[in-house]
PDB file of C-alpha atoms in Angstrom:
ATOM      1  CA  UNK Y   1      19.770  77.481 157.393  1.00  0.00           C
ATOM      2  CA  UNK Y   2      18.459  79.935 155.018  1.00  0.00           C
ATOM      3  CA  UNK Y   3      20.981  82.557 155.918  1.00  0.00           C
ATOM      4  CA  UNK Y   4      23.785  80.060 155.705  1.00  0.00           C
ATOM      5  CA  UNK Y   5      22.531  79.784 152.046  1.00  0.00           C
ATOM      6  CA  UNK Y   6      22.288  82.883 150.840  1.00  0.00           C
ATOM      7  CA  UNK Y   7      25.655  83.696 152.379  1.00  0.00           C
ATOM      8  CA  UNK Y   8      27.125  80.692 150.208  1.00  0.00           C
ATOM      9  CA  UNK Y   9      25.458  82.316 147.117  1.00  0.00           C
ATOM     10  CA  UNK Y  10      26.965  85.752 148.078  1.00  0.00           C
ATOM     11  CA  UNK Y  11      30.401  84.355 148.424  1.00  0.00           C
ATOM     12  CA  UNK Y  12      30.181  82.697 145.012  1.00  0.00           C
ATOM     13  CA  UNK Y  13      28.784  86.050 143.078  1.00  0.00           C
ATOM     14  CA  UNK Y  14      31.590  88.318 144.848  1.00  0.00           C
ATOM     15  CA  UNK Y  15      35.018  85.474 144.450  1.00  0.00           C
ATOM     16  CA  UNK Y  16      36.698  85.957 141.044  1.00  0.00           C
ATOM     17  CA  UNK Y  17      35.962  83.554 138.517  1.00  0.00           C
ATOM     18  CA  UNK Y  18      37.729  80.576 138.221  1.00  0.00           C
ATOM     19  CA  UNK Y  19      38.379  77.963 136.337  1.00  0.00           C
ATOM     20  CA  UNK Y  20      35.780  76.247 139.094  1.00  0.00           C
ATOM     21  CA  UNK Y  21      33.719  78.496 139.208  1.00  0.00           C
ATOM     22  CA  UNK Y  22      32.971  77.659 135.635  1.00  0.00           C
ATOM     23  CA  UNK Y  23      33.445  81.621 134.403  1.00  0.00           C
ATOM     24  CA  UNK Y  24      35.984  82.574 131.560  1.00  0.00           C
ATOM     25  CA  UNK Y  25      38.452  84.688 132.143  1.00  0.00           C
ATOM     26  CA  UNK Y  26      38.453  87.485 129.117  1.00  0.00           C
ATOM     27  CA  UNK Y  27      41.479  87.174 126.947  1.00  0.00           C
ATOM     28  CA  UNK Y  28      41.384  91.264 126.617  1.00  0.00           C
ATOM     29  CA  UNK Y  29      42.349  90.956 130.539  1.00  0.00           C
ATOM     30  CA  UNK Y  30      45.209  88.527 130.579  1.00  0.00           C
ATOM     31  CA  UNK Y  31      48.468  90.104 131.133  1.00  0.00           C
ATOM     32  CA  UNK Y  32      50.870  89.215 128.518  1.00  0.00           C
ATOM     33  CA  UNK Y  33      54.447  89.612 127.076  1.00  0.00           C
ATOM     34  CA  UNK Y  34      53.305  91.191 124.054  1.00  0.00           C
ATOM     35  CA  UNK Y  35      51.561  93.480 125.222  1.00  0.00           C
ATOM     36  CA  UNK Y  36      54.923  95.269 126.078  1.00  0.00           C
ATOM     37  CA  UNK Y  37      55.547  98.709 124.227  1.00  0.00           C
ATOM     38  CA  UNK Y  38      57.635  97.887 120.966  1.00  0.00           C
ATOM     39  CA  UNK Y  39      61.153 100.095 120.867  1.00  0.00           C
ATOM     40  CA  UNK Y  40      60.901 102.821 118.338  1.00  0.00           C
ATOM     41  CA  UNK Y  41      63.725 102.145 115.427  1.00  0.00           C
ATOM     42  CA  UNK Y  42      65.506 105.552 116.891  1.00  0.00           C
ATOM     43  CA  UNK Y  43      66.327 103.213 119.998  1.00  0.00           C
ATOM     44  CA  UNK Y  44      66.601 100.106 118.515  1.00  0.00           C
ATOM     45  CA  UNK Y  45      69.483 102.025 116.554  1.00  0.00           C
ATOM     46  CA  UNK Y  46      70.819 103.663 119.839  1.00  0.00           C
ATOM     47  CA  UNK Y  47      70.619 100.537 121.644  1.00  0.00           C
ATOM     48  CA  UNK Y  48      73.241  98.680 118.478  1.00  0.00           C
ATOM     49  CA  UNK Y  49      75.335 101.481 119.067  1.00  0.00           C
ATOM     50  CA  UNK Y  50      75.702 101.371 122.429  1.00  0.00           C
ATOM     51  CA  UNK Y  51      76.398  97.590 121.973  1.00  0.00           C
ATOM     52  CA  UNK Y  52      79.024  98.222 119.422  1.00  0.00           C
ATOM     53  CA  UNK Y  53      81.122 100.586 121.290  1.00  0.00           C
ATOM     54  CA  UNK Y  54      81.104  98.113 124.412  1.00  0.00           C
ATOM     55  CA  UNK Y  55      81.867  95.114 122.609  1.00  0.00           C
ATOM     56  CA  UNK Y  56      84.473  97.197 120.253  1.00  0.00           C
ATOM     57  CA  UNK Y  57      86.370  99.786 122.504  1.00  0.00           C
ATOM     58  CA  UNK Y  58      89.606  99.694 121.242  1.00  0.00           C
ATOM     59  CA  UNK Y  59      88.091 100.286 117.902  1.00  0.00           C
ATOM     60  CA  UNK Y  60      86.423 103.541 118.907  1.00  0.00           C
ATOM     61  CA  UNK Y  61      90.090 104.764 120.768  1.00  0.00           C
ATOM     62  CA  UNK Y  62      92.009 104.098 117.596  1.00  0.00           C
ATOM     63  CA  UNK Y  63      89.306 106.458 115.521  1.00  0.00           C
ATOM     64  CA  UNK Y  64      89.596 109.246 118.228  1.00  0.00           C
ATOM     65  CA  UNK Y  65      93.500 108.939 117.818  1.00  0.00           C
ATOM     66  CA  UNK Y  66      93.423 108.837 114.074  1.00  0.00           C
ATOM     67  CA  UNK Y  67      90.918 112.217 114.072  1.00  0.00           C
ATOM     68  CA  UNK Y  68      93.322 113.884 116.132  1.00  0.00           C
ATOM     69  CA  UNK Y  69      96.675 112.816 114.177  1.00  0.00           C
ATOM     70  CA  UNK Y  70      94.885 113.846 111.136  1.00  0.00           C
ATOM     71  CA  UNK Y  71      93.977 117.626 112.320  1.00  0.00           C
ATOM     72  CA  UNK Y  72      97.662 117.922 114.197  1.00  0.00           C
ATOM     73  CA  UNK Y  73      98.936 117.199 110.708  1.00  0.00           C
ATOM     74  CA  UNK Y  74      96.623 118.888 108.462  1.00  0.00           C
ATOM     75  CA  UNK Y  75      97.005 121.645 110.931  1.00  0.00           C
ATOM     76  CA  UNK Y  76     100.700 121.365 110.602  1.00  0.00           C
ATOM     77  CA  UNK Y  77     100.228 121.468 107.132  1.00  0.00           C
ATOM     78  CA  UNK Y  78      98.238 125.102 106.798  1.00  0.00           C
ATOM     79  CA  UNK Y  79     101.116 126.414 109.473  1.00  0.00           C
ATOM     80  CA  UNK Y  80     103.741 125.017 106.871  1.00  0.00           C
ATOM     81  CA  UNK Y  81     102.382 127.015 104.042  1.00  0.00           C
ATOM     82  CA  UNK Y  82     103.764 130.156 105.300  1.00  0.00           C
ATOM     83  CA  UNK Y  83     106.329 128.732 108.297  1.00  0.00           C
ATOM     84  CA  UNK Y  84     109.634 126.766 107.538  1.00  0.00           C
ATOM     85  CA  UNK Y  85     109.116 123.580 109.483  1.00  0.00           C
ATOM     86  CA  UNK Y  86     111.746 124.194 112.180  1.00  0.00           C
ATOM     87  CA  UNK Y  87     113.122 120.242 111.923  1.00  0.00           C
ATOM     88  CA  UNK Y  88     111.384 116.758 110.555  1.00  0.00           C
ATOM     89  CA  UNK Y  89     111.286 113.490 111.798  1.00  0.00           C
ATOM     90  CA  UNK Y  90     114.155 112.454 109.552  1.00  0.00           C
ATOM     91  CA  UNK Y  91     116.131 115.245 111.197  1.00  0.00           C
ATOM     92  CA  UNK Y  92     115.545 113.592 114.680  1.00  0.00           C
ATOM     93  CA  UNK Y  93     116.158 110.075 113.555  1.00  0.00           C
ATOM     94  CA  UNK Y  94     120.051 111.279 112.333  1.00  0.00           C
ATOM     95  CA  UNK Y  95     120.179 112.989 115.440  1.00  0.00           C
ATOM     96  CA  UNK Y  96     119.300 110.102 117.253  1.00  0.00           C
ATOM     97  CA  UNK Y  97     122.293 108.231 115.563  1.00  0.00           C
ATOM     98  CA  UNK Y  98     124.795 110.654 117.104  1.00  0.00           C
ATOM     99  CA  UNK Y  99     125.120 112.749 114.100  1.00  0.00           C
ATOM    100  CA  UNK Y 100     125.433 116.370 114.465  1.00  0.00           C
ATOM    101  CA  UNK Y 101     123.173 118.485 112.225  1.00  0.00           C
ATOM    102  CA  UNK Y 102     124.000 120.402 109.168  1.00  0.00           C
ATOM    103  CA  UNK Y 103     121.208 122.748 107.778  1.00  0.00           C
ATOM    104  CA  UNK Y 104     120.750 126.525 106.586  1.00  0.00           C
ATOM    105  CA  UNK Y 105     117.717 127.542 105.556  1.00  0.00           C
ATOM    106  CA  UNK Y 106     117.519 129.988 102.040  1.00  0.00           C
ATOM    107  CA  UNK Y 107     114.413 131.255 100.230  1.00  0.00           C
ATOM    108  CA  UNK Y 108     113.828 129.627  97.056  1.00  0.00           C
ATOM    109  CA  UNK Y 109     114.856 133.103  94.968  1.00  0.00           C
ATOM    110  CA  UNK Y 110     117.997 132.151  96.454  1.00  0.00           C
ATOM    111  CA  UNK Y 111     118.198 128.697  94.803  1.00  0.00           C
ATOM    112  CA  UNK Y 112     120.290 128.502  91.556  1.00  0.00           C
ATOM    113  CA  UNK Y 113     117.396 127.789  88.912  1.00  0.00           C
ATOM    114  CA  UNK Y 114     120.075 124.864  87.427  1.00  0.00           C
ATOM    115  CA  UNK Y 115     119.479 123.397  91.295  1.00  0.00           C
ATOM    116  CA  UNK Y 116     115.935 123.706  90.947  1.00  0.00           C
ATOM    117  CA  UNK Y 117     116.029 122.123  87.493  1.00  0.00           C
ATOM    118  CA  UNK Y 118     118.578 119.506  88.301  1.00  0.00           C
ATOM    119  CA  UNK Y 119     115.802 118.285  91.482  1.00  0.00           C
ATOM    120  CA  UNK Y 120     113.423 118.585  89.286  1.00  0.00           C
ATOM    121  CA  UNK Y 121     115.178 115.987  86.209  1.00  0.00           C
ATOM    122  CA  UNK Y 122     117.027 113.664  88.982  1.00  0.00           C
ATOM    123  CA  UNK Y 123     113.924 113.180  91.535  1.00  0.00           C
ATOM    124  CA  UNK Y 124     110.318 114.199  90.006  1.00  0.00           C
ATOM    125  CA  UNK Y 125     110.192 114.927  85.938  1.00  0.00           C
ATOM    126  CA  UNK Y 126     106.594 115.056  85.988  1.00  0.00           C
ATOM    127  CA  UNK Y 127     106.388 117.667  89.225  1.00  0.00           C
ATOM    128  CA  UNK Y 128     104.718 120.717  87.141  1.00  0.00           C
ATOM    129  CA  UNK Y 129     102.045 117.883  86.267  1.00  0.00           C
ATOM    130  CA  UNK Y 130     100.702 115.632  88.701  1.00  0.00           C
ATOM    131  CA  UNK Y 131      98.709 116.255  91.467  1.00  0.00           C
ATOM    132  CA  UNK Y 132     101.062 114.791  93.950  1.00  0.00           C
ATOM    133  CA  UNK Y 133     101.245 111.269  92.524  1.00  0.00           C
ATOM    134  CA  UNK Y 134     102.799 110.391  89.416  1.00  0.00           C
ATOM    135  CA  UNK Y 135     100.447 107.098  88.779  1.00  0.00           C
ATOM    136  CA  UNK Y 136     102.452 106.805  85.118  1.00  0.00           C
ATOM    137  CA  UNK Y 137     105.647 106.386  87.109  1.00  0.00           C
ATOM    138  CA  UNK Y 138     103.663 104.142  89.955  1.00  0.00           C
ATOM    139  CA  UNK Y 139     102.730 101.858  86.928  1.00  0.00           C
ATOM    140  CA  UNK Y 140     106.220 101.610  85.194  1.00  0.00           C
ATOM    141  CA  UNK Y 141     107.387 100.557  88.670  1.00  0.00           C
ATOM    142  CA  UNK Y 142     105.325  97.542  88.833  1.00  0.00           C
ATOM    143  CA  UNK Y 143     105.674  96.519  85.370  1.00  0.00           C
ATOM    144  CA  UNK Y 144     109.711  96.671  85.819  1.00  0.00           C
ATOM    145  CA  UNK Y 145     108.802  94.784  89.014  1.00  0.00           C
ATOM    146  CA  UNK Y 146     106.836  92.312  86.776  1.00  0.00           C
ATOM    147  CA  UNK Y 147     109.822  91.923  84.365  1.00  0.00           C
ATOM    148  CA  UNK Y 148     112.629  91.644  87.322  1.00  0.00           C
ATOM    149  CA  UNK Y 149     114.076  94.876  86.137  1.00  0.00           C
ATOM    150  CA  UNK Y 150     116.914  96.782  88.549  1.00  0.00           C
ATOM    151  CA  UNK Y 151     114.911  98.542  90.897  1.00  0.00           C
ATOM    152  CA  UNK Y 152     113.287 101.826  90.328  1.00  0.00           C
ATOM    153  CA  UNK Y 153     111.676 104.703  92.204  1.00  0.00           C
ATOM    154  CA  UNK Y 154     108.827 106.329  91.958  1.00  0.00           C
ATOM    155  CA  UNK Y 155     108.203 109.006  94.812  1.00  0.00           C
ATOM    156  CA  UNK Y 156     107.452 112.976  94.190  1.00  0.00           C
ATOM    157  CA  UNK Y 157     109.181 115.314  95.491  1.00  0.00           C
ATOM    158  CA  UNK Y 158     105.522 116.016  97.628  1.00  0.00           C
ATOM    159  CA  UNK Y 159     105.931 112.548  98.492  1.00  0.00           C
ATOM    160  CA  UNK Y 160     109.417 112.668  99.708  1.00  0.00           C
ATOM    161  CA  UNK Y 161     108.864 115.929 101.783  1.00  0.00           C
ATOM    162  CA  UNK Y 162     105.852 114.162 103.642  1.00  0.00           C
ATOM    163  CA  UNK Y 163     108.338 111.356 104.483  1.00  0.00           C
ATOM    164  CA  UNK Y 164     110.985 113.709 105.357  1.00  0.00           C
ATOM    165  CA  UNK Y 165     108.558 116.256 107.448  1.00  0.00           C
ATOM    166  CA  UNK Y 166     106.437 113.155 108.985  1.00  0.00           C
ATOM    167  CA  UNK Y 167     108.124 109.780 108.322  1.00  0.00           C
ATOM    168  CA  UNK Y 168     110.970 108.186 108.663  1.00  0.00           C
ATOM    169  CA  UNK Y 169     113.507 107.041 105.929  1.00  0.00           C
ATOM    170  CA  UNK Y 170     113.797 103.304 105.826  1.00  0.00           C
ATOM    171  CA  UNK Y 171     111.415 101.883 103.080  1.00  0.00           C
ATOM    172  CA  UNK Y 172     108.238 100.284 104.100  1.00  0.00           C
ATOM    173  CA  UNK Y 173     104.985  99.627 102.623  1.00  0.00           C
ATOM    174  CA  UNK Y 174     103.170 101.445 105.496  1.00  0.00           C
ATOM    175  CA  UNK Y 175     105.421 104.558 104.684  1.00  0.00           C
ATOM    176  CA  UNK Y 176     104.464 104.654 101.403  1.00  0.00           C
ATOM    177  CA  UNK Y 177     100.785 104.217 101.674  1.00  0.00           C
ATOM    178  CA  UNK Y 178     100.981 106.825 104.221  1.00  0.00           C
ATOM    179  CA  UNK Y 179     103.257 109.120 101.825  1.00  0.00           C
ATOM    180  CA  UNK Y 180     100.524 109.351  99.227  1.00  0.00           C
ATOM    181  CA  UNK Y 181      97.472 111.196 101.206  1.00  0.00           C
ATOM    182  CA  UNK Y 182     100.291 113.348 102.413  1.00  0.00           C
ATOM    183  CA  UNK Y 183     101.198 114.155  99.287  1.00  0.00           C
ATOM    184  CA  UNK Y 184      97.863 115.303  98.052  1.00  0.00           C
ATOM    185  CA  UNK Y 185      97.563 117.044 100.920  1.00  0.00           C
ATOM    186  CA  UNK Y 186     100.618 118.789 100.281  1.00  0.00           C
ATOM    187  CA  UNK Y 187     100.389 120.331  96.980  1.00  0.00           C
ATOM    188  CA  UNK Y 188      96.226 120.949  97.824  1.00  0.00           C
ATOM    189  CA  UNK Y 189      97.691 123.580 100.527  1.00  0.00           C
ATOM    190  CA  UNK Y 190     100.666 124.522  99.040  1.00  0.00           C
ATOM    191  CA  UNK Y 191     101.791 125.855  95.471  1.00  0.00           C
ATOM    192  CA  UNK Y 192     104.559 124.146  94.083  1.00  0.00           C
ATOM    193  CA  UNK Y 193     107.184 126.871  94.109  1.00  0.00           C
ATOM    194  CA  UNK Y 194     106.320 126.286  97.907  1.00  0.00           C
ATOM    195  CA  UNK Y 195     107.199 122.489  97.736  1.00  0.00           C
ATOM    196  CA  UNK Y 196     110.025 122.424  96.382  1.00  0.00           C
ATOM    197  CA  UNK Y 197     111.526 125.361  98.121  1.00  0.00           C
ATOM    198  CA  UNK Y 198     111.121 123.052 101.401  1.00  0.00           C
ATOM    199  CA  UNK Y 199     111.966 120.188  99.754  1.00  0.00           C
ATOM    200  CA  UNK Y 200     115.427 121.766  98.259  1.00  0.00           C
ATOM    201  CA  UNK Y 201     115.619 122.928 102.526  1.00  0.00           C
ATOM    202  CA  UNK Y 202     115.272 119.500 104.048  1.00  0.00           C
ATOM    203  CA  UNK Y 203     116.500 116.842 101.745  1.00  0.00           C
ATOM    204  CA  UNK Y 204     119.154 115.192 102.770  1.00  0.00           C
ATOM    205  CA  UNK Y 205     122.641 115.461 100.834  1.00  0.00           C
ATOM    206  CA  UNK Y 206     125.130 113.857 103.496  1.00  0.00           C
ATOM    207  CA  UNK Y 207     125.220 112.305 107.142  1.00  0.00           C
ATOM    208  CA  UNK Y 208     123.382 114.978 109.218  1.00  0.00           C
ATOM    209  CA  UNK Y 209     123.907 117.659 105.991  1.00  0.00           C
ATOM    210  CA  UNK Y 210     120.336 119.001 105.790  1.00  0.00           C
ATOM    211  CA  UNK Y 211     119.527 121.532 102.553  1.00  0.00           C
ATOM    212  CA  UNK Y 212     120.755 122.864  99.522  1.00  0.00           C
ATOM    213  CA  UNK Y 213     122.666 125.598 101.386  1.00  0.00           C
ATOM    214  CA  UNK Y 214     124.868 123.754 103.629  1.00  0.00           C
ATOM    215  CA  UNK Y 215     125.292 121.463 101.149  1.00  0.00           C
ATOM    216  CA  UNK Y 216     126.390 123.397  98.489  1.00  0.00           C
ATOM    217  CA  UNK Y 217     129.057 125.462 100.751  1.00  0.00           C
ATOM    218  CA  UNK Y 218     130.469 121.918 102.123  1.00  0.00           C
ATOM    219  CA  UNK Y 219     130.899 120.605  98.945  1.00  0.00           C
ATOM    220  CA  UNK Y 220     131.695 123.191  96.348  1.00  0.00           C
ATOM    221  CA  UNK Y 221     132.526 126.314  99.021  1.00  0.00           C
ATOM    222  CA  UNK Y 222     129.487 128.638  97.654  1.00  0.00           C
ATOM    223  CA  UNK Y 223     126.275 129.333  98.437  1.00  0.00           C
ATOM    224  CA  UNK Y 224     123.157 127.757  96.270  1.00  0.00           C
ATOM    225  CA  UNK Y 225     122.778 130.898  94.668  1.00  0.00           C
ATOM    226  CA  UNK Y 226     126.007 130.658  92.332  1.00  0.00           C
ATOM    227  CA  UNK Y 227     125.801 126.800  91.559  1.00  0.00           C
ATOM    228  CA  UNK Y 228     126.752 126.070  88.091  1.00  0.00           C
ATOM    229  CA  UNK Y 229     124.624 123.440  86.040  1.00  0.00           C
ATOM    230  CA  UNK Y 230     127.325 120.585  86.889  1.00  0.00           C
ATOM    231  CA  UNK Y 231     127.406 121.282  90.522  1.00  0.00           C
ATOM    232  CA  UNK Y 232     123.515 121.280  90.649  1.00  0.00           C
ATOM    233  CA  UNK Y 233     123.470 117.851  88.759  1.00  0.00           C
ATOM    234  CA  UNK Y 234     126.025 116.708  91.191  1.00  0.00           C
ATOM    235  CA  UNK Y 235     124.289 117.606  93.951  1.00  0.00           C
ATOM    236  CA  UNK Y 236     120.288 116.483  92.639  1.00  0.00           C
ATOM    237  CA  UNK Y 237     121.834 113.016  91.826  1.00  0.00           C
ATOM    238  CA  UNK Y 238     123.686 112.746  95.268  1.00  0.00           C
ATOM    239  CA  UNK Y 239     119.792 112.994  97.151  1.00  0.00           C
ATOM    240  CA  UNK Y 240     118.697 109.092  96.344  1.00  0.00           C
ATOM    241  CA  UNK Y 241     121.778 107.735  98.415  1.00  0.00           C
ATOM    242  CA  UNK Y 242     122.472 111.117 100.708  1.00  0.00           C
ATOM    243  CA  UNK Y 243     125.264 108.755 103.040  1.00  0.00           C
ATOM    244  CA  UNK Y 244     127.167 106.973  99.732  1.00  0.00           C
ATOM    245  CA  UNK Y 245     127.847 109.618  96.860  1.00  0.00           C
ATOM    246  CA  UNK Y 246     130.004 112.790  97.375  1.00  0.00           C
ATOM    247  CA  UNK Y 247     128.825 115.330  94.823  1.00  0.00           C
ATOM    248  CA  UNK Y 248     132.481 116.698  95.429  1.00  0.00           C
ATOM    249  CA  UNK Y 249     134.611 113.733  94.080  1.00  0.00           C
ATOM    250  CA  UNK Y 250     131.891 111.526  92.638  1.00  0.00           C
ATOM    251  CA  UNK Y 251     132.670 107.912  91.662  1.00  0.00           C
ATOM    252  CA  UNK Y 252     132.229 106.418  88.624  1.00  0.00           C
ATOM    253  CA  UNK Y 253     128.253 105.406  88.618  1.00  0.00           C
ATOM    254  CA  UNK Y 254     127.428 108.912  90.075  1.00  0.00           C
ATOM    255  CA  UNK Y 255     129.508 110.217  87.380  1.00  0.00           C
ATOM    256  CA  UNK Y 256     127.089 108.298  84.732  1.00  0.00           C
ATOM    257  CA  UNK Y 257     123.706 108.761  86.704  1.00  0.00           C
ATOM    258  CA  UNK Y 258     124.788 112.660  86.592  1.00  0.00           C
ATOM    259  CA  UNK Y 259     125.722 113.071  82.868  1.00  0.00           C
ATOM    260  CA  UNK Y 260     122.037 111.049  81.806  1.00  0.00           C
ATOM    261  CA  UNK Y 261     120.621 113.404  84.445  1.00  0.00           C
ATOM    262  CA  UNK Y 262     122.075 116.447  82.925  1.00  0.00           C
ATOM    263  CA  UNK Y 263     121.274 115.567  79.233  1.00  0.00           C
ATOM    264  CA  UNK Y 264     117.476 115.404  80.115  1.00  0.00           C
ATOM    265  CA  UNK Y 265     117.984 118.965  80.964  1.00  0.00           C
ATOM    266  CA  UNK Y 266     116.594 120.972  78.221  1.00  0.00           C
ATOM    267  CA  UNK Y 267     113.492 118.639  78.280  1.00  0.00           C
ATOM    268  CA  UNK Y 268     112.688 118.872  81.268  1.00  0.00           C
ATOM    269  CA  UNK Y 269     113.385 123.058  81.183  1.00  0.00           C
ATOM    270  CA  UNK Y 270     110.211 123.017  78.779  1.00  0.00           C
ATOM    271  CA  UNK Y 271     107.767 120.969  81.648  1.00  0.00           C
ATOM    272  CA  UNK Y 272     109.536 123.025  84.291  1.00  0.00           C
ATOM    273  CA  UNK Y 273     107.258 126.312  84.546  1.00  0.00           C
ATOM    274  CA  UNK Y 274     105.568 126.054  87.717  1.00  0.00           C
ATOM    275  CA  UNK Y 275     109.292 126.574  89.302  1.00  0.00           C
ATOM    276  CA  UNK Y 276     111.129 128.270  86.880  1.00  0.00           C
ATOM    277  CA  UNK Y 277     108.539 131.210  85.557  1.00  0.00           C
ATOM    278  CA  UNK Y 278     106.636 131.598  88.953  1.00  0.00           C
TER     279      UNK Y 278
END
């Protein structure tokens, strides 16, 4: 009997306590939730990221595809300085349409300076000036747009070589918000004398007629180098509607668009350094 007893009382001093046993369990022992490491911030931030990209995929493949578009063209851009671009996307889209391509390309020495002034007065008076943007012209657009005046442009010549090296020639809004990061682009790599010797080389005078060069011998049977002030007006106001006016036998509102054109000659030979003095 006595050993039965003080095997009971061994029992009791060697089981865990329990609530029936009538000893506490210490609250340093308990297991719990928070006792859990915390996540340092560095992969809290890791672990959003992570997150983002899986619930936003798409997002992260159009920012790859916009980094590389970006170099190709910047990239394009540096070549460009020093190599004529062999053909533009406005090029292709005319080629597209069945027509067969005119072009000749000529150093800019070998540009008539009345066909580098005429450009200059007809397409971009400010081009010596701005930085690739003329914002005064941008705001007398809208406020002509404001007052339902005829319709007016307002594109640089760095503007309209990014659209004809990397657009595509039917207006958009798109275009043109793409045309103006381009165009700073453009005259940050390039010096002007550059610009518009590509520019004079790719605009478009006619269907498929590409350049100054093989414009000027289709039209007037010379080469840009002996164009005479007239012809070069002809010719500068012909580039805003390339597939309607003939430079050759102009109709009656090229004929006035060239004679305004030609009388803001001598002004714009004083804001016309960059081009003509190089």
């Amino acid at each position: 009997m006595q050993d039965n007893e003080t095997k009971e009382s061994e029992f009791q001093h060697s089981a865990p306590p329990t609530a029936e046993t009538g000893n506490a369990i210490p609250t340093s022992e308990v297991p719990s939730a928070f006792d859990a490491p915390a996540p340092q911030p560095g992969e809290m931030k890791s672990r959003g990221k992570k997150s983002w990209a899986k619930r936003h995929p798409w997002l992260r493949r159009m920012g790859i595809a916009f980094l590389i578009v970006a170099g190709v063209v910047l990239a394009s851009l540096v070549v460009f300085r020093f190599v004529n671009p062999p053909i533009t996307t406005v090029m292709v889209i005319e080629k597209l349409r069945g027509e067969t391509l005119q072009r000749r390309w000529v150093p800019i020495e070998k540009i008539s300076p009345h066909m580098r002034l005429a450009v200059i007065a007809s397409e971009d008076g400010n081009f010596c000036r701005h930085h690739g943007v003329d914002w005064a012209a941008v705001r007398q657009v809208l406020e002509s747009a404001k007052n339902l005046e005829p319709e007016r442009g307002a594109s640089t010549i760095p503007m309209q070589v990014a659209k004809n090296i990397y657009l595509w020639d039917f207006r958009s809004y798109l275009r043109k918000a793409l045309e103006v990061p381009l165009a700073y682009a453009i005259v940050t790599l390039w010096p002007k004398e550059r610009v518009l010797e590509v520019y004079l080389n790719i605009a478009q005078f006619g269907p498929g007629l590409f350049g100054v060069e093989a414009a000027s011998r289709k039209y007037f049977r010379k080469p840009a180098s002996a164009l005479t002030q007239r012809e070069a007006v002809l010719l500068a106001t012909t580039l805003p509607k390339p597939k309607v006016r003939n430079p050759a036998r102009p109709n009656r509102t090229h004929r006035v668009v060239a004679n305004a054109v030609q009388k803001r000659l001598p002004y714009i030979a004083k804001r016309a350094d960059c081009v003509l003095n190089p």
